[in-house]
């Protein structure tokens, strides 16, 4: 006898006589069946169970899916998950700290993003952010480490990670520098200690040109800061 884990393994209903199910032919649209999906206890009704059986969905598995999958009033969600091999033991784990709809769960699952990976990302990151991070190679530990106020977009986090700018170093730059400016400075070899010495009238682009291209120290450059402010002189 072979025991099957119905929560994680797809099971087909064999030998089911579809003709005996009233209003449950595979050709019929569920909207025409007018089912009461769940009863007042939140359990699948006999009608919805028969409809699921007609589509070869194992009922024990169907009952094990999180009841929130029925919020839309349709059981197609369960059919979609089951037919794609996403059993309740897996599907339910995706909604550990945030809620994903069925479309998002399918995308995550088929994209190789497991529930363990998903739930490792901070709750502030939604489906789009997690998908983008995963494709871009930004791990949960890396994404979670960045200051949520300074790095307030997915792009800023990815840019910082790609530049290998860690959050601790990023926060050492003067507050006048934006997240993008800090990434640019760091990527061009300008550390927080060096960047912070330049007068506030110099932008990050100015500092990069002064320090990297022209070799002009902050001490010399700051001597011209007054001219910069008075006459609008820009470094080119």
PDB file of C-alpha atoms in Angstrom:
ATOM      1  CA  UNK A   1       0.000   0.000   0.000  1.00  0.00           C
ATOM      2  CA  UNK A   2       1.410   3.394  -0.983  1.00  0.00           C
ATOM      3  CA  UNK A   3       0.690   6.333   1.284  1.00  0.00           C
ATOM      4  CA  UNK A   4       0.376   9.681  -0.471  1.00  0.00           C
ATOM      5  CA  UNK A   5       0.842  13.076   1.146  1.00  0.00           C
ATOM      6  CA  UNK A   6      -2.235  14.815  -0.209  1.00  0.00           C
ATOM      7  CA  UNK A   7      -1.004  18.182   1.003  1.00  0.00           C
ATOM      8  CA  UNK A   8       2.083  18.217  -1.208  1.00  0.00           C
ATOM      9  CA  UNK A   9       1.533  15.567  -3.900  1.00  0.00           C
ATOM     10  CA  UNK A  10      -0.994  15.907  -6.776  1.00  0.00           C
ATOM     11  CA  UNK A  11      -3.644  13.163  -6.656  1.00  0.00           C
ATOM     12  CA  UNK A  12      -6.112  12.529  -9.472  1.00  0.00           C
ATOM     13  CA  UNK A  13      -9.613  11.223  -8.887  1.00  0.00           C
ATOM     14  CA  UNK A  14      -9.918   8.095 -10.978  1.00  0.00           C
ATOM     15  CA  UNK A  15     -13.048   6.359 -12.246  1.00  0.00           C
ATOM     16  CA  UNK A  16     -15.358   9.273 -11.556  1.00  0.00           C
ATOM     17  CA  UNK A  17     -18.597   9.149 -13.532  1.00  0.00           C
ATOM     18  CA  UNK A  18     -19.055  12.703 -14.706  1.00  0.00           C
ATOM     19  CA  UNK A  19     -22.460  12.033 -16.188  1.00  0.00           C
ATOM     20  CA  UNK A  20     -23.822  11.429 -12.698  1.00  0.00           C
ATOM     21  CA  UNK A  21     -22.861  14.896 -11.493  1.00  0.00           C
ATOM     22  CA  UNK A  22     -25.679  17.324 -12.032  1.00  0.00           C
ATOM     23  CA  UNK A  23     -24.539  20.625 -13.539  1.00  0.00           C
ATOM     24  CA  UNK A  24     -20.847  19.701 -13.348  1.00  0.00           C
ATOM     25  CA  UNK A  25     -19.732  18.857 -16.850  1.00  0.00           C
ATOM     26  CA  UNK A  26     -16.227  19.992 -17.742  1.00  0.00           C
ATOM     27  CA  UNK A  27     -17.584  22.165 -20.530  1.00  0.00           C
ATOM     28  CA  UNK A  28     -19.801  24.246 -18.275  1.00  0.00           C
ATOM     29  CA  UNK A  29     -18.616  27.541 -16.880  1.00  0.00           C
ATOM     30  CA  UNK A  30     -18.806  27.756 -13.108  1.00  0.00           C
ATOM     31  CA  UNK A  31     -20.739  31.009 -13.330  1.00  0.00           C
ATOM     32  CA  UNK A  32     -23.626  29.051 -14.893  1.00  0.00           C
ATOM     33  CA  UNK A  33     -23.745  26.511 -12.077  1.00  0.00           C
ATOM     34  CA  UNK A  34     -24.625  29.076  -9.418  1.00  0.00           C
ATOM     35  CA  UNK A  35     -22.836  27.236  -6.621  1.00  0.00           C
ATOM     36  CA  UNK A  36     -22.858  28.043  -2.965  1.00  0.00           C
ATOM     37  CA  UNK A  37     -19.095  27.669  -2.619  1.00  0.00           C
ATOM     38  CA  UNK A  38     -18.913  27.367   1.170  1.00  0.00           C
ATOM     39  CA  UNK A  39     -21.448  26.908   3.919  1.00  0.00           C
ATOM     40  CA  UNK A  40     -21.826  29.072   7.012  1.00  0.00           C
ATOM     41  CA  UNK A  41     -18.974  27.142   8.637  1.00  0.00           C
ATOM     42  CA  UNK A  42     -16.597  28.068   5.839  1.00  0.00           C
ATOM     43  CA  UNK A  43     -16.571  24.507   4.496  1.00  0.00           C
ATOM     44  CA  UNK A  44     -16.897  23.498   0.845  1.00  0.00           C
ATOM     45  CA  UNK A  45     -20.477  22.637  -0.055  1.00  0.00           C
ATOM     46  CA  UNK A  46     -21.505  19.399  -1.726  1.00  0.00           C
ATOM     47  CA  UNK A  47     -22.113  21.239  -4.991  1.00  0.00           C
ATOM     48  CA  UNK A  48     -18.642  22.780  -5.042  1.00  0.00           C
ATOM     49  CA  UNK A  49     -17.094  19.433  -4.054  1.00  0.00           C
ATOM     50  CA  UNK A  50     -18.814  17.762  -7.003  1.00  0.00           C
ATOM     51  CA  UNK A  51     -17.622  20.530  -9.301  1.00  0.00           C
ATOM     52  CA  UNK A  52     -14.058  20.004  -8.113  1.00  0.00           C
ATOM     53  CA  UNK A  53     -14.314  16.239  -8.511  1.00  0.00           C
ATOM     54  CA  UNK A  54     -15.437  16.744 -12.093  1.00  0.00           C
ATOM     55  CA  UNK A  55     -12.153  18.493 -12.681  1.00  0.00           C
ATOM     56  CA  UNK A  56     -10.068  15.717 -11.126  1.00  0.00           C
ATOM     57  CA  UNK A  57      -9.209  17.682  -7.995  1.00  0.00           C
ATOM     58  CA  UNK A  58      -8.592  15.564  -4.901  1.00  0.00           C
ATOM     59  CA  UNK A  59     -11.122  16.712  -2.317  1.00  0.00           C
ATOM     60  CA  UNK A  60      -8.905  16.156   0.722  1.00  0.00           C
ATOM     61  CA  UNK A  61      -6.355  18.409  -0.935  1.00  0.00           C
ATOM     62  CA  UNK A  62      -9.021  20.962  -1.869  1.00  0.00           C
ATOM     63  CA  UNK A  63     -10.230  21.165   1.723  1.00  0.00           C
ATOM     64  CA  UNK A  64      -6.681  21.723   2.949  1.00  0.00           C
ATOM     65  CA  UNK A  65      -6.166  24.942   0.967  1.00  0.00           C
ATOM     66  CA  UNK A  66      -6.369  28.124   3.008  1.00  0.00           C
ATOM     67  CA  UNK A  67      -9.973  29.318   3.125  1.00  0.00           C
ATOM     68  CA  UNK A  68      -8.867  32.754   1.955  1.00  0.00           C
ATOM     69  CA  UNK A  69      -8.519  31.263  -1.528  1.00  0.00           C
ATOM     70  CA  UNK A  70     -12.334  31.242  -1.617  1.00  0.00           C
ATOM     71  CA  UNK A  71     -12.724  34.932  -0.851  1.00  0.00           C
ATOM     72  CA  UNK A  72     -13.363  35.697  -4.496  1.00  0.00           C
ATOM     73  CA  UNK A  73     -16.324  33.316  -4.447  1.00  0.00           C
ATOM     74  CA  UNK A  74     -14.818  30.970  -7.015  1.00  0.00           C
ATOM     75  CA  UNK A  75     -13.248  27.542  -6.728  1.00  0.00           C
ATOM     76  CA  UNK A  76     -11.261  27.968  -9.948  1.00  0.00           C
ATOM     77  CA  UNK A  77      -8.383  29.147  -7.768  1.00  0.00           C
ATOM     78  CA  UNK A  78      -8.121  25.712  -6.180  1.00  0.00           C
ATOM     79  CA  UNK A  79      -8.317  24.064  -9.596  1.00  0.00           C
ATOM     80  CA  UNK A  80      -5.540  26.305 -10.936  1.00  0.00           C
ATOM     81  CA  UNK A  81      -3.268  25.524  -8.013  1.00  0.00           C
ATOM     82  CA  UNK A  82      -3.970  21.795  -7.957  1.00  0.00           C
ATOM     83  CA  UNK A  83      -3.607  21.289 -11.704  1.00  0.00           C
ATOM     84  CA  UNK A  84      -0.231  23.038 -11.630  1.00  0.00           C
ATOM     85  CA  UNK A  85       0.968  20.726  -8.883  1.00  0.00           C
ATOM     86  CA  UNK A  86       0.955  23.421  -6.203  1.00  0.00           C
ATOM     87  CA  UNK A  87      -0.420  21.487  -3.264  1.00  0.00           C
ATOM     88  CA  UNK A  88      -1.927  23.162  -0.170  1.00  0.00           C
ATOM     89  CA  UNK A  89       1.121  22.312   1.930  1.00  0.00           C
ATOM     90  CA  UNK A  90       3.111  24.561  -0.415  1.00  0.00           C
ATOM     91  CA  UNK A  91       0.504  27.142  -1.438  1.00  0.00           C
ATOM     92  CA  UNK A  92      -0.480  27.941   2.132  1.00  0.00           C
ATOM     93  CA  UNK A  93       3.151  28.569   3.121  1.00  0.00           C
ATOM     94  CA  UNK A  94       3.408  31.456   0.653  1.00  0.00           C
ATOM     95  CA  UNK A  95       1.050  33.440   2.840  1.00  0.00           C
ATOM     96  CA  UNK A  96       3.109  33.273   6.014  1.00  0.00           C
ATOM     97  CA  UNK A  97       3.664  37.005   6.632  1.00  0.00           C
ATOM     98  CA  UNK A  98       1.806  38.586   3.707  1.00  0.00           C
ATOM     99  CA  UNK A  99      -1.051  37.655   1.404  1.00  0.00           C
ATOM    100  CA  UNK A 100      -0.545  36.680  -2.240  1.00  0.00           C
ATOM    101  CA  UNK A 101      -3.338  35.938  -4.670  1.00  0.00           C
ATOM    102  CA  UNK A 102      -3.378  32.754  -6.733  1.00  0.00           C
ATOM    103  CA  UNK A 103      -1.876  34.406  -9.822  1.00  0.00           C
ATOM    104  CA  UNK A 104       1.076  35.642  -7.752  1.00  0.00           C
ATOM    105  CA  UNK A 105       1.603  32.288  -6.052  1.00  0.00           C
ATOM    106  CA  UNK A 106       1.716  30.553  -9.430  1.00  0.00           C
ATOM    107  CA  UNK A 107       4.235  33.093 -10.729  1.00  0.00           C
ATOM    108  CA  UNK A 108       6.420  32.697  -7.659  1.00  0.00           C
ATOM    109  CA  UNK A 109       6.258  28.909  -7.717  1.00  0.00           C
ATOM    110  CA  UNK A 110       6.953  28.568 -11.429  1.00  0.00           C
ATOM    111  CA  UNK A 111       9.737  31.147 -11.134  1.00  0.00           C
ATOM    112  CA  UNK A 112      11.547  28.986  -8.607  1.00  0.00           C
ATOM    113  CA  UNK A 113      10.874  31.343  -5.699  1.00  0.00           C
ATOM    114  CA  UNK A 114       9.977  29.003  -2.843  1.00  0.00           C
ATOM    115  CA  UNK A 115       7.888  29.965   0.203  1.00  0.00           C
ATOM    116  CA  UNK A 116      11.056  29.863   2.307  1.00  0.00           C
ATOM    117  CA  UNK A 117      12.687  32.467   0.066  1.00  0.00           C
ATOM    118  CA  UNK A 118       9.558  34.615  -0.106  1.00  0.00           C
ATOM    119  CA  UNK A 119       9.037  34.672   3.651  1.00  0.00           C
ATOM    120  CA  UNK A 120      12.697  35.519   4.248  1.00  0.00           C
ATOM    121  CA  UNK A 121      12.177  38.937   2.609  1.00  0.00           C
ATOM    122  CA  UNK A 122      11.001  41.697   4.923  1.00  0.00           C
ATOM    123  CA  UNK A 123       7.242  42.252   5.048  1.00  0.00           C
ATOM    124  CA  UNK A 124       7.693  45.682   3.452  1.00  0.00           C
ATOM    125  CA  UNK A 125       8.538  44.022   0.142  1.00  0.00           C
ATOM    126  CA  UNK A 126       5.585  43.005  -2.013  1.00  0.00           C
ATOM    127  CA  UNK A 127       5.221  40.496  -4.848  1.00  0.00           C
ATOM    128  CA  UNK A 128       6.791  42.750  -7.480  1.00  0.00           C
ATOM    129  CA  UNK A 129       9.718  43.679  -5.245  1.00  0.00           C
ATOM    130  CA  UNK A 130      10.476  40.072  -4.296  1.00  0.00           C
ATOM    131  CA  UNK A 131      10.264  38.909  -7.916  1.00  0.00           C
ATOM    132  CA  UNK A 132      12.579  41.706  -9.037  1.00  0.00           C
ATOM    133  CA  UNK A 133      15.076  41.063  -6.238  1.00  0.00           C
ATOM    134  CA  UNK A 134      15.163  37.338  -6.989  1.00  0.00           C
ATOM    135  CA  UNK A 135      15.731  37.869 -10.713  1.00  0.00           C
ATOM    136  CA  UNK A 136      18.397  40.469  -9.925  1.00  0.00           C
ATOM    137  CA  UNK A 137      20.248  38.216  -7.499  1.00  0.00           C
ATOM    138  CA  UNK A 138      19.515  40.323  -4.413  1.00  0.00           C
ATOM    139  CA  UNK A 139      19.190  37.936  -1.471  1.00  0.00           C
ATOM    140  CA  UNK A 140      16.698  38.448   1.384  1.00  0.00           C
ATOM    141  CA  UNK A 141      19.546  39.235   3.790  1.00  0.00           C
ATOM    142  CA  UNK A 142      20.902  41.917   1.470  1.00  0.00           C
ATOM    143  CA  UNK A 143      17.522  43.492   0.676  1.00  0.00           C
ATOM    144  CA  UNK A 144      16.433  43.493   4.310  1.00  0.00           C
ATOM    145  CA  UNK A 145      19.645  45.171   5.461  1.00  0.00           C
ATOM    146  CA  UNK A 146      19.057  48.485   3.675  1.00  0.00           C
ATOM    147  CA  UNK A 147      17.497  51.406   5.508  1.00  0.00           C
ATOM    148  CA  UNK A 148      13.825  51.539   4.541  1.00  0.00           C
ATOM    149  CA  UNK A 149      13.687  55.341   4.520  1.00  0.00           C
ATOM    150  CA  UNK A 150      16.843  55.984   2.505  1.00  0.00           C
ATOM    151  CA  UNK A 151      16.476  53.028   0.140  1.00  0.00           C
ATOM    152  CA  UNK A 152      12.751  53.385  -0.360  1.00  0.00           C
ATOM    153  CA  UNK A 153      12.487  51.847  -3.838  1.00  0.00           C
ATOM    154  CA  UNK A 154      13.420  48.489  -5.319  1.00  0.00           C
ATOM    155  CA  UNK A 155      15.741  50.180  -7.811  1.00  0.00           C
ATOM    156  CA  UNK A 156      17.718  51.932  -5.072  1.00  0.00           C
ATOM    157  CA  UNK A 157      18.250  48.659  -3.215  1.00  0.00           C
ATOM    158  CA  UNK A 158      19.352  46.865  -6.376  1.00  0.00           C
ATOM    159  CA  UNK A 159      21.727  49.670  -7.356  1.00  0.00           C
ATOM    160  CA  UNK A 160      23.338  49.677  -3.924  1.00  0.00           C
ATOM    161  CA  UNK A 161      23.691  45.903  -3.896  1.00  0.00           C
ATOM    162  CA  UNK A 162      25.167  45.874  -7.411  1.00  0.00           C
ATOM    163  CA  UNK A 163      27.706  48.500  -6.336  1.00  0.00           C
ATOM    164  CA  UNK A 164      28.477  46.411  -3.228  1.00  0.00           C
ATOM    165  CA  UNK A 165      27.599  49.389  -1.069  1.00  0.00           C
ATOM    166  CA  UNK A 166      26.449  48.014   2.277  1.00  0.00           C
ATOM    167  CA  UNK A 167      23.935  49.839   4.423  1.00  0.00           C
ATOM    168  CA  UNK A 168      26.423  50.744   7.181  1.00  0.00           C
ATOM    169  CA  UNK A 169      28.727  52.509   4.730  1.00  0.00           C
ATOM    170  CA  UNK A 170      25.819  54.169   2.945  1.00  0.00           C
ATOM    171  CA  UNK A 171      24.600  55.724   6.184  1.00  0.00           C
ATOM    172  CA  UNK A 172      28.042  57.222   6.826  1.00  0.00           C
ATOM    173  CA  UNK A 173      27.599  59.664   3.930  1.00  0.00           C
ATOM    174  CA  UNK A 174      26.299  63.128   4.789  1.00  0.00           C
ATOM    175  CA  UNK A 175      22.505  63.479   4.836  1.00  0.00           C
ATOM    176  CA  UNK A 176      22.692  65.866   1.887  1.00  0.00           C
ATOM    177  CA  UNK A 177      23.495  62.947  -0.390  1.00  0.00           C
ATOM    178  CA  UNK A 178      20.595  60.943  -1.781  1.00  0.00           C
ATOM    179  CA  UNK A 179      20.679  57.162  -2.006  1.00  0.00           C
ATOM    180  CA  UNK A 180      21.555  57.357  -5.700  1.00  0.00           C
ATOM    181  CA  UNK A 181      24.310  59.892  -4.997  1.00  0.00           C
ATOM    182  CA  UNK A 182      25.841  57.652  -2.357  1.00  0.00           C
ATOM    183  CA  UNK A 183      25.869  54.726  -4.770  1.00  0.00           C
ATOM    184  CA  UNK A 184      27.540  56.868  -7.454  1.00  0.00           C
ATOM    185  CA  UNK A 185      30.129  58.194  -5.033  1.00  0.00           C
ATOM    186  CA  UNK A 186      30.976  54.767  -3.693  1.00  0.00           C
ATOM    187  CA  UNK A 187      31.090  53.174  -7.139  1.00  0.00           C
ATOM    188  CA  UNK A 188      33.577  55.848  -8.190  1.00  0.00           C
ATOM    189  CA  UNK A 189      35.867  55.263  -5.255  1.00  0.00           C
ATOM    190  CA  UNK A 190      34.792  58.237  -3.160  1.00  0.00           C
ATOM    191  CA  UNK A 191      34.354  57.068   0.412  1.00  0.00           C
ATOM    192  CA  UNK A 192      32.034  58.765   2.919  1.00  0.00           C
ATOM    193  CA  UNK A 193      35.023  60.284   4.737  1.00  0.00           C
ATOM    194  CA  UNK A 194      36.255  61.954   1.547  1.00  0.00           C
ATOM    195  CA  UNK A 195      32.841  62.996   0.180  1.00  0.00           C
ATOM    196  CA  UNK A 196      31.736  64.570   3.440  1.00  0.00           C
ATOM    197  CA  UNK A 197      34.743  66.899   3.467  1.00  0.00           C
ATOM    198  CA  UNK A 198      33.673  68.728   0.327  1.00  0.00           C
ATOM    199  CA  UNK A 199      31.609  71.889   0.667  1.00  0.00           C
ATOM    200  CA  UNK A 200      27.848  71.450   0.495  1.00  0.00           C
ATOM    201  CA  UNK A 201      27.727  73.462  -2.727  1.00  0.00           C
ATOM    202  CA  UNK A 202      29.405  70.592  -4.574  1.00  0.00           C
ATOM    203  CA  UNK A 203      27.118  67.909  -5.916  1.00  0.00           C
ATOM    204  CA  UNK A 204      28.061  64.247  -6.012  1.00  0.00           C
ATOM    205  CA  UNK A 205      28.975  64.629  -9.700  1.00  0.00           C
ATOM    206  CA  UNK A 206      31.184  67.605  -8.835  1.00  0.00           C
ATOM    207  CA  UNK A 207      32.937  65.666  -6.084  1.00  0.00           C
ATOM    208  CA  UNK A 208      33.551  62.688  -8.354  1.00  0.00           C
ATOM    209  CA  UNK A 209      35.097  64.967 -10.981  1.00  0.00           C
ATOM    210  CA  UNK A 210      37.183  66.834  -8.432  1.00  0.00           C
ATOM    211  CA  UNK A 211      38.471  63.807  -6.585  1.00  0.00           C
ATOM    212  CA  UNK A 212      38.705  61.159  -9.278  1.00  0.00           C
ATOM    213  CA  UNK A 213      39.345  62.998 -12.520  1.00  0.00           C
ATOM    214  CA  UNK A 214      41.083  66.191 -11.445  1.00  0.00           C
ATOM    215  CA  UNK A 215      42.727  65.049  -8.215  1.00  0.00           C
ATOM    216  CA  UNK A 216      41.596  68.223  -6.470  1.00  0.00           C
ATOM    217  CA  UNK A 217      41.318  67.705  -2.737  1.00  0.00           C
ATOM    218  CA  UNK A 218      38.435  68.998  -0.630  1.00  0.00           C
ATOM    219  CA  UNK A 219      40.786  71.524   1.026  1.00  0.00           C
ATOM    220  CA  UNK A 220      41.616  73.174  -2.289  1.00  0.00           C
ATOM    221  CA  UNK A 221      38.112  72.847  -3.738  1.00  0.00           C
ATOM    222  CA  UNK A 222      36.475  74.321  -0.673  1.00  0.00           C
ATOM    223  CA  UNK A 223      38.609  77.422  -1.105  1.00  0.00           C
ATOM    224  CA  UNK A 224      36.662  78.110  -4.282  1.00  0.00           C
ATOM    225  CA  UNK A 225      33.280  77.291  -2.735  1.00  0.00           C
ATOM    226  CA  UNK A 226      32.516  80.984  -2.278  1.00  0.00           C
ATOM    227  CA  UNK A 227      33.050  81.631  -5.983  1.00  0.00           C
ATOM    228  CA  UNK A 228      30.908  78.669  -6.776  1.00  0.00           C
ATOM    229  CA  UNK A 229      28.026  80.106  -4.752  1.00  0.00           C
ATOM    230  CA  UNK A 230      28.470  83.729  -5.875  1.00  0.00           C
ATOM    231  CA  UNK A 231      28.968  83.223  -9.588  1.00  0.00           C
ATOM    232  CA  UNK A 232      27.315  79.911 -10.282  1.00  0.00           C
ATOM    233  CA  UNK A 233      30.567  78.370 -11.459  1.00  0.00           C
ATOM    234  CA  UNK A 234      30.209  74.723 -12.340  1.00  0.00           C
ATOM    235  CA  UNK A 235      32.927  72.164 -12.878  1.00  0.00           C
ATOM    236  CA  UNK A 236      32.892  70.662 -16.350  1.00  0.00           C
TER     237      UNK A 236
END
